[in-house]
């Protein structure tokens, strides 16, 4: 089965040691609830403020 997996990060590690923050292009480990494969893409999704929505709408055209 392939598709989209969406979940909150509950555990993030570097070399099996827990971390709170990581910056690209750091390689990290995430605890996942469904099967993912090497090479799958991971995206960070964050809430967007109303100001950010308005600013991006100005440049959408």
PDB file of N, CA and C in Angstrom:
ATOM      1  N   UNK A   1       0.848  -1.190   0.000  1.00  0.00           N
ATOM      2  CA  UNK A   1       0.000   0.000   0.000  1.00  0.00           C
ATOM      3  C   UNK A   1       0.884   1.241   0.000  1.00  0.00           C
ATOM      4  N   UNK A   2       0.562   2.197  -0.834  1.00  0.00           N
ATOM      5  CA  UNK A   2       1.285   3.463  -0.840  1.00  0.00           C
ATOM      6  C   UNK A   2       0.277   4.585  -0.704  1.00  0.00           C
ATOM      7  N   UNK A   3       0.756   5.729  -0.340  1.00  0.00           N
ATOM      8  CA  UNK A   3      -0.137   6.866  -0.187  1.00  0.00           C
ATOM      9  C   UNK A   3       0.435   7.874   0.775  1.00  0.00           C
ATOM     10  N   UNK A   4      -0.443   8.646   1.357  1.00  0.00           N
ATOM     11  CA  UNK A   4      -0.041   9.723   2.250  1.00  0.00           C
ATOM     12  C   UNK A   4      -0.213   9.276   3.695  1.00  0.00           C
ATOM     13  N   UNK A   5       0.795   9.547   4.508  1.00  0.00           N
ATOM     14  CA  UNK A   5       0.725   9.315   5.948  1.00  0.00           C
ATOM     15  C   UNK A   5       0.803  10.677   6.599  1.00  0.00           C
ATOM     16  N   UNK A   6      -0.163  10.985   7.434  1.00  0.00           N
ATOM     17  CA  UNK A   6      -0.158  12.278   8.123  1.00  0.00           C
ATOM     18  C   UNK A   6      -0.245  12.019   9.621  1.00  0.00           C
ATOM     19  N   UNK A   7       0.710  12.584  10.363  1.00  0.00           N
ATOM     20  CA  UNK A   7       0.712  12.393  11.814  1.00  0.00           C
ATOM     21  C   UNK A   7       1.529  13.483  12.486  1.00  0.00           C
ATOM     22  N   UNK A   8       1.321  13.632  13.760  1.00  0.00           N
ATOM     23  CA  UNK A   8       2.126  14.555  14.561  1.00  0.00           C
ATOM     24  C   UNK A   8       3.424  13.857  14.953  1.00  0.00           C
ATOM     25  N   UNK A   9       4.484  14.638  15.078  1.00  0.00           N
ATOM     26  CA  UNK A   9       5.766  14.078  15.512  1.00  0.00           C
ATOM     27  C   UNK A   9       5.700  13.866  17.015  1.00  0.00           C
ATOM     28  N   UNK A  10       5.891  12.621  17.424  1.00  0.00           N
ATOM     29  CA  UNK A  10       5.887  12.301  18.851  1.00  0.00           C
ATOM     30  C   UNK A  10       7.279  11.966  19.356  1.00  0.00           C
ATOM     31  N   UNK A  11       8.154  11.532  18.449  1.00  0.00           N
ATOM     32  CA  UNK A  11       9.517  11.184  18.826  1.00  0.00           C
ATOM     33  C   UNK A  11      10.442  11.478  17.651  1.00  0.00           C
ATOM     34  N   UNK A  12      11.515  12.229  17.927  1.00  0.00           N
ATOM     35  CA  UNK A  12      12.487  12.571  16.895  1.00  0.00           C
ATOM     36  C   UNK A  12      13.875  12.328  17.492  1.00  0.00           C
ATOM     37  N   UNK A  13      14.760  11.681  16.705  1.00  0.00           N
ATOM     38  CA  UNK A  13      16.070  11.313  17.233  1.00  0.00           C
ATOM     39  C   UNK A  13      17.179  11.517  16.208  1.00  0.00           C
ATOM     40  N   UNK A  14      18.384  11.699  16.735  1.00  0.00           N
ATOM     41  CA  UNK A  14      19.617  11.634  15.944  1.00  0.00           C
ATOM     42  C   UNK A  14      20.502  10.616  16.652  1.00  0.00           C
ATOM     43  N   UNK A  15      20.959   9.611  15.917  1.00  0.00           N
ATOM     44  CA  UNK A  15      21.787   8.539  16.497  1.00  0.00           C
ATOM     45  C   UNK A  15      21.145   7.948  17.751  1.00  0.00           C
ATOM     46  N   UNK A  16      19.838   7.726  17.678  1.00  0.00           N
ATOM     47  CA  UNK A  16      19.041   7.120  18.764  1.00  0.00           C
ATOM     48  C   UNK A  16      18.985   7.960  20.042  1.00  0.00           C
ATOM     49  N   UNK A  17      19.321   9.251  19.923  1.00  0.00           N
ATOM     50  CA  UNK A  17      19.217  10.158  21.071  1.00  0.00           C
ATOM     51  C   UNK A  17      18.095  11.145  20.788  1.00  0.00           C
ATOM     52  N   UNK A  18      17.188  11.335  21.753  1.00  0.00           N
ATOM     53  CA  UNK A  18      16.052  12.239  21.533  1.00  0.00           C
ATOM     54  C   UNK A  18      16.498  13.677  21.293  1.00  0.00           C
ATOM     55  N   UNK A  19      15.814  14.339  20.369  1.00  0.00           N
ATOM     56  CA  UNK A  19      16.057  15.758  20.094  1.00  0.00           C
ATOM     57  C   UNK A  19      14.716  16.469  19.995  1.00  0.00           C
ATOM     58  N   UNK A  20      14.736  17.777  20.147  1.00  0.00           N
ATOM     59  CA  UNK A  20      13.524  18.589  20.041  1.00  0.00           C
ATOM     60  C   UNK A  20      13.447  19.323  18.707  1.00  0.00           C
ATOM     61  N   UNK A  21      14.623  19.688  18.156  1.00  0.00           N
ATOM     62  CA  UNK A  21      14.673  20.504  16.938  1.00  0.00           C
ATOM     63  C   UNK A  21      15.764  19.961  16.022  1.00  0.00           C
ATOM     64  N   UNK A  22      15.511  20.012  14.717  1.00  0.00           N
ATOM     65  CA  UNK A  22      16.526  19.649  13.723  1.00  0.00           C
ATOM     66  C   UNK A  22      16.382  20.586  12.534  1.00  0.00           C
ATOM     67  N   UNK A  23      17.498  20.953  11.949  1.00  0.00           N
ATOM     68  CA  UNK A  23      17.474  21.828  10.774  1.00  0.00           C
ATOM     69  C   UNK A  23      17.948  21.056   9.554  1.00  0.00           C
ATOM     70  N   UNK A  24      17.400  21.394   8.402  1.00  0.00           N
ATOM     71  CA  UNK A  24      17.806  20.764   7.143  1.00  0.00           C
ATOM     72  C   UNK A  24      19.274  21.058   6.908  1.00  0.00           C
ATOM     73  N   UNK A  25      20.023  20.160   6.381  1.00  0.00           N
ATOM     74  CA  UNK A  25      19.673  18.830   5.867  1.00  0.00           C
ATOM     75  C   UNK A  25      19.995  17.705   6.850  1.00  0.00           C
ATOM     76  N   UNK A  26      19.824  17.921   8.144  1.00  0.00           N
ATOM     77  CA  UNK A  26      20.126  16.914   9.155  1.00  0.00           C
ATOM     78  C   UNK A  26      19.297  15.651   8.925  1.00  0.00           C
ATOM     79  N   UNK A  27      19.935  14.493   9.047  1.00  0.00           N
ATOM     80  CA  UNK A  27      19.218  13.216   8.937  1.00  0.00           C
ATOM     81  C   UNK A  27      18.734  12.833  10.327  1.00  0.00           C
ATOM     82  N   UNK A  28      17.441  12.600  10.449  1.00  0.00           N
ATOM     83  CA  UNK A  28      16.831  12.286  11.740  1.00  0.00           C
ATOM     84  C   UNK A  28      16.016  11.004  11.630  1.00  0.00           C
ATOM     85  N   UNK A  29      15.623  10.497  12.778  1.00  0.00           N
ATOM     86  CA  UNK A  29      14.700   9.368  12.834  1.00  0.00           C
ATOM     87  C   UNK A  29      13.395   9.845  13.435  1.00  0.00           C
ATOM     88  N   UNK A  30      12.279   9.369  12.883  1.00  0.00           N
ATOM     89  CA  UNK A  30      10.948   9.702  13.392  1.00  0.00           C
ATOM     90  C   UNK A  30      10.199   8.419  13.712  1.00  0.00           C
ATOM     91  N   UNK A  31       9.456   8.423  14.794  1.00  0.00           N
ATOM     92  CA  UNK A  31       8.567   7.308  15.079  1.00  0.00           C
ATOM     93  C   UNK A  31       7.337   7.486  14.188  1.00  0.00           C
ATOM     94  N   UNK A  32       6.981   6.446  13.445  1.00  0.00           N
ATOM     95  CA  UNK A  32       5.840   6.546  12.531  1.00  0.00           C
ATOM     96  C   UNK A  32       4.796   5.490  12.859  1.00  0.00           C
ATOM     97  N   UNK A  33       3.539   5.802  12.533  1.00  0.00           N
ATOM     98  CA  UNK A  33       2.437   4.894  12.843  1.00  0.00           C
ATOM     99  C   UNK A  33       2.099   3.966  11.679  1.00  0.00           C
ATOM    100  N   UNK A  34       2.582   4.297  10.486  1.00  0.00           N
ATOM    101  CA  UNK A  34       2.343   3.461   9.316  1.00  0.00           C
ATOM    102  C   UNK A  34       3.663   3.207   8.608  1.00  0.00           C
ATOM    103  N   UNK A  35       3.650   2.239   7.714  1.00  0.00           N
ATOM    104  CA  UNK A  35       4.872   1.883   6.992  1.00  0.00           C
ATOM    105  C   UNK A  35       5.304   3.002   6.046  1.00  0.00           C
ATOM    106  N   UNK A  36       6.570   3.344   6.135  1.00  0.00           N
ATOM    107  CA  UNK A  36       7.189   4.260   5.178  1.00  0.00           C
ATOM    108  C   UNK A  36       8.443   3.575   4.662  1.00  0.00           C
ATOM    109  N   UNK A  37       8.872   3.983   3.493  1.00  0.00           N
ATOM    110  CA  UNK A  37      10.015   3.330   2.866  1.00  0.00           C
ATOM    111  C   UNK A  37      11.158   4.319   2.672  1.00  0.00           C
ATOM    112  N   UNK A  38      12.362   3.787   2.576  1.00  0.00           N
ATOM    113  CA  UNK A  38      13.517   4.623   2.284  1.00  0.00           C
ATOM    114  C   UNK A  38      13.253   5.352   0.972  1.00  0.00           C
ATOM    115  N   UNK A  39      13.527   6.641   0.972  1.00  0.00           N
ATOM    116  CA  UNK A  39      13.292   7.444  -0.227  1.00  0.00           C
ATOM    117  C   UNK A  39      11.962   8.176  -0.216  1.00  0.00           C
ATOM    118  N   UNK A  40      11.042   7.806   0.698  1.00  0.00           N
ATOM    119  CA  UNK A  40       9.783   8.546   0.800  1.00  0.00           C
ATOM    120  C   UNK A  40      10.078   9.981   1.202  1.00  0.00           C
ATOM    121  N   UNK A  41       9.239  10.892   0.770  1.00  0.00           N
ATOM    122  CA  UNK A  41       9.424  12.306   1.097  1.00  0.00           C
ATOM    123  C   UNK A  41       8.679  12.641   2.382  1.00  0.00           C
ATOM    124  N   UNK A  42       9.268  13.552   3.153  1.00  0.00           N
ATOM    125  CA  UNK A  42       8.666  14.024   4.399  1.00  0.00           C
ATOM    126  C   UNK A  42       8.518  15.528   4.297  1.00  0.00           C
ATOM    127  N   UNK A  43       7.353  16.018   4.645  1.00  0.00           N
ATOM    128  CA  UNK A  43       7.086  17.449   4.617  1.00  0.00           C
ATOM    129  C   UNK A  43       6.678  17.910   6.004  1.00  0.00           C
ATOM    130  N   UNK A  44       7.151  19.081   6.402  1.00  0.00           N
ATOM    131  CA  UNK A  44       6.738  19.699   7.654  1.00  0.00           C
ATOM    132  C   UNK A  44       5.544  20.586   7.339  1.00  0.00           C
ATOM    133  N   UNK A  45       4.462  20.371   8.058  1.00  0.00           N
ATOM    134  CA  UNK A  45       3.263  21.188   7.867  1.00  0.00           C
ATOM    135  C   UNK A  45       3.036  21.980   9.146  1.00  0.00           C
ATOM    136  N   UNK A  46       3.007  23.298   9.004  1.00  0.00           N
ATOM    137  CA  UNK A  46       2.824  24.168  10.163  1.00  0.00           C
ATOM    138  C   UNK A  46       1.589  25.028   9.957  1.00  0.00           C
ATOM    139  N   UNK A  47       0.948  25.439  11.047  1.00  0.00           N
ATOM    140  CA  UNK A  47      -0.181  26.364  10.912  1.00  0.00           C
ATOM    141  C   UNK A  47       0.292  27.669  10.272  1.00  0.00           C
ATOM    142  N   UNK A  48      -0.573  28.278   9.495  1.00  0.00           N
ATOM    143  CA  UNK A  48      -0.258  29.536   8.824  1.00  0.00           C
ATOM    144  C   UNK A  48      -1.133  30.631   9.423  1.00  0.00           C
ATOM    145  N   UNK A  49      -0.510  31.747   9.792  1.00  0.00           N
ATOM    146  CA  UNK A  49      -1.266  32.863  10.361  1.00  0.00           C
ATOM    147  C   UNK A  49      -2.068  33.559   9.268  1.00  0.00           C
ATOM    148  N   UNK A  50      -3.060  34.315   9.664  1.00  0.00           N
ATOM    149  CA  UNK A  50      -3.869  35.076   8.699  1.00  0.00           C
ATOM    150  C   UNK A  50      -2.989  36.046   7.914  1.00  0.00           C
ATOM    151  N   UNK A  51      -2.000  36.657   8.575  1.00  0.00           N
ATOM    152  CA  UNK A  51      -1.074  37.575   7.895  1.00  0.00           C
ATOM    153  C   UNK A  51      -0.317  36.864   6.781  1.00  0.00           C
ATOM    154  N   UNK A  52       0.161  35.657   7.069  1.00  0.00           N
ATOM    155  CA  UNK A  52       0.897  34.892   6.061  1.00  0.00           C
ATOM    156  C   UNK A  52      -0.007  34.504   4.892  1.00  0.00           C
ATOM    157  N   UNK A  53      -1.251  34.155   5.188  1.00  0.00           N
ATOM    158  CA  UNK A  53      -2.204  33.816   4.125  1.00  0.00           C
ATOM    159  C   UNK A  53      -2.426  35.010   3.209  1.00  0.00           C
ATOM    160  N   UNK A  54      -2.623  36.179   3.805  1.00  0.00           N
ATOM    161  CA  UNK A  54      -2.850  37.388   3.008  1.00  0.00           C
ATOM    162  C   UNK A  54      -1.619  37.740   2.183  1.00  0.00           C
ATOM    163  N   UNK A  55      -0.435  37.614   2.782  1.00  0.00           N
ATOM    164  CA  UNK A  55       0.799  37.941   2.067  1.00  0.00           C
ATOM    165  C   UNK A  55       1.002  37.002   0.886  1.00  0.00           C
ATOM    166  N   UNK A  56       0.740  35.713   1.060  1.00  0.00           N
ATOM    167  CA  UNK A  56       0.954  34.786  -0.053  1.00  0.00           C
ATOM    168  C   UNK A  56      -0.119  34.958  -1.119  1.00  0.00           C
ATOM    169  N   UNK A  57      -1.321  35.377  -0.742  1.00  0.00           N
ATOM    170  CA  UNK A  57      -2.393  35.601  -1.721  1.00  0.00           C
ATOM    171  C   UNK A  57      -2.033  36.756  -2.649  1.00  0.00           C
ATOM    172  N   UNK A  58      -1.317  37.741  -2.142  1.00  0.00           N
ATOM    173  CA  UNK A  58      -0.909  38.881  -2.967  1.00  0.00           C
ATOM    174  C   UNK A  58       0.013  38.464  -4.102  1.00  0.00           C
ATOM    175  N   UNK A  59       0.794  37.410  -3.876  1.00  0.00           N
ATOM    176  CA  UNK A  59       1.773  36.978  -4.872  1.00  0.00           C
ATOM    177  C   UNK A  59       1.306  35.757  -5.662  1.00  0.00           C
ATOM    178  N   UNK A  60       0.076  35.323  -5.461  1.00  0.00           N
ATOM    179  CA  UNK A  60      -0.423  34.113  -6.125  1.00  0.00           C
ATOM    180  C   UNK A  60      -0.701  34.328  -7.605  1.00  0.00           C
ATOM    181  N   UNK A  61      -0.978  35.539  -8.013  1.00  0.00           N
ATOM    182  CA  UNK A  61      -1.325  35.785  -9.427  1.00  0.00           C
ATOM    183  C   UNK A  61      -0.131  35.915 -10.314  1.00  0.00           C
TER     184      UNK A  61
END
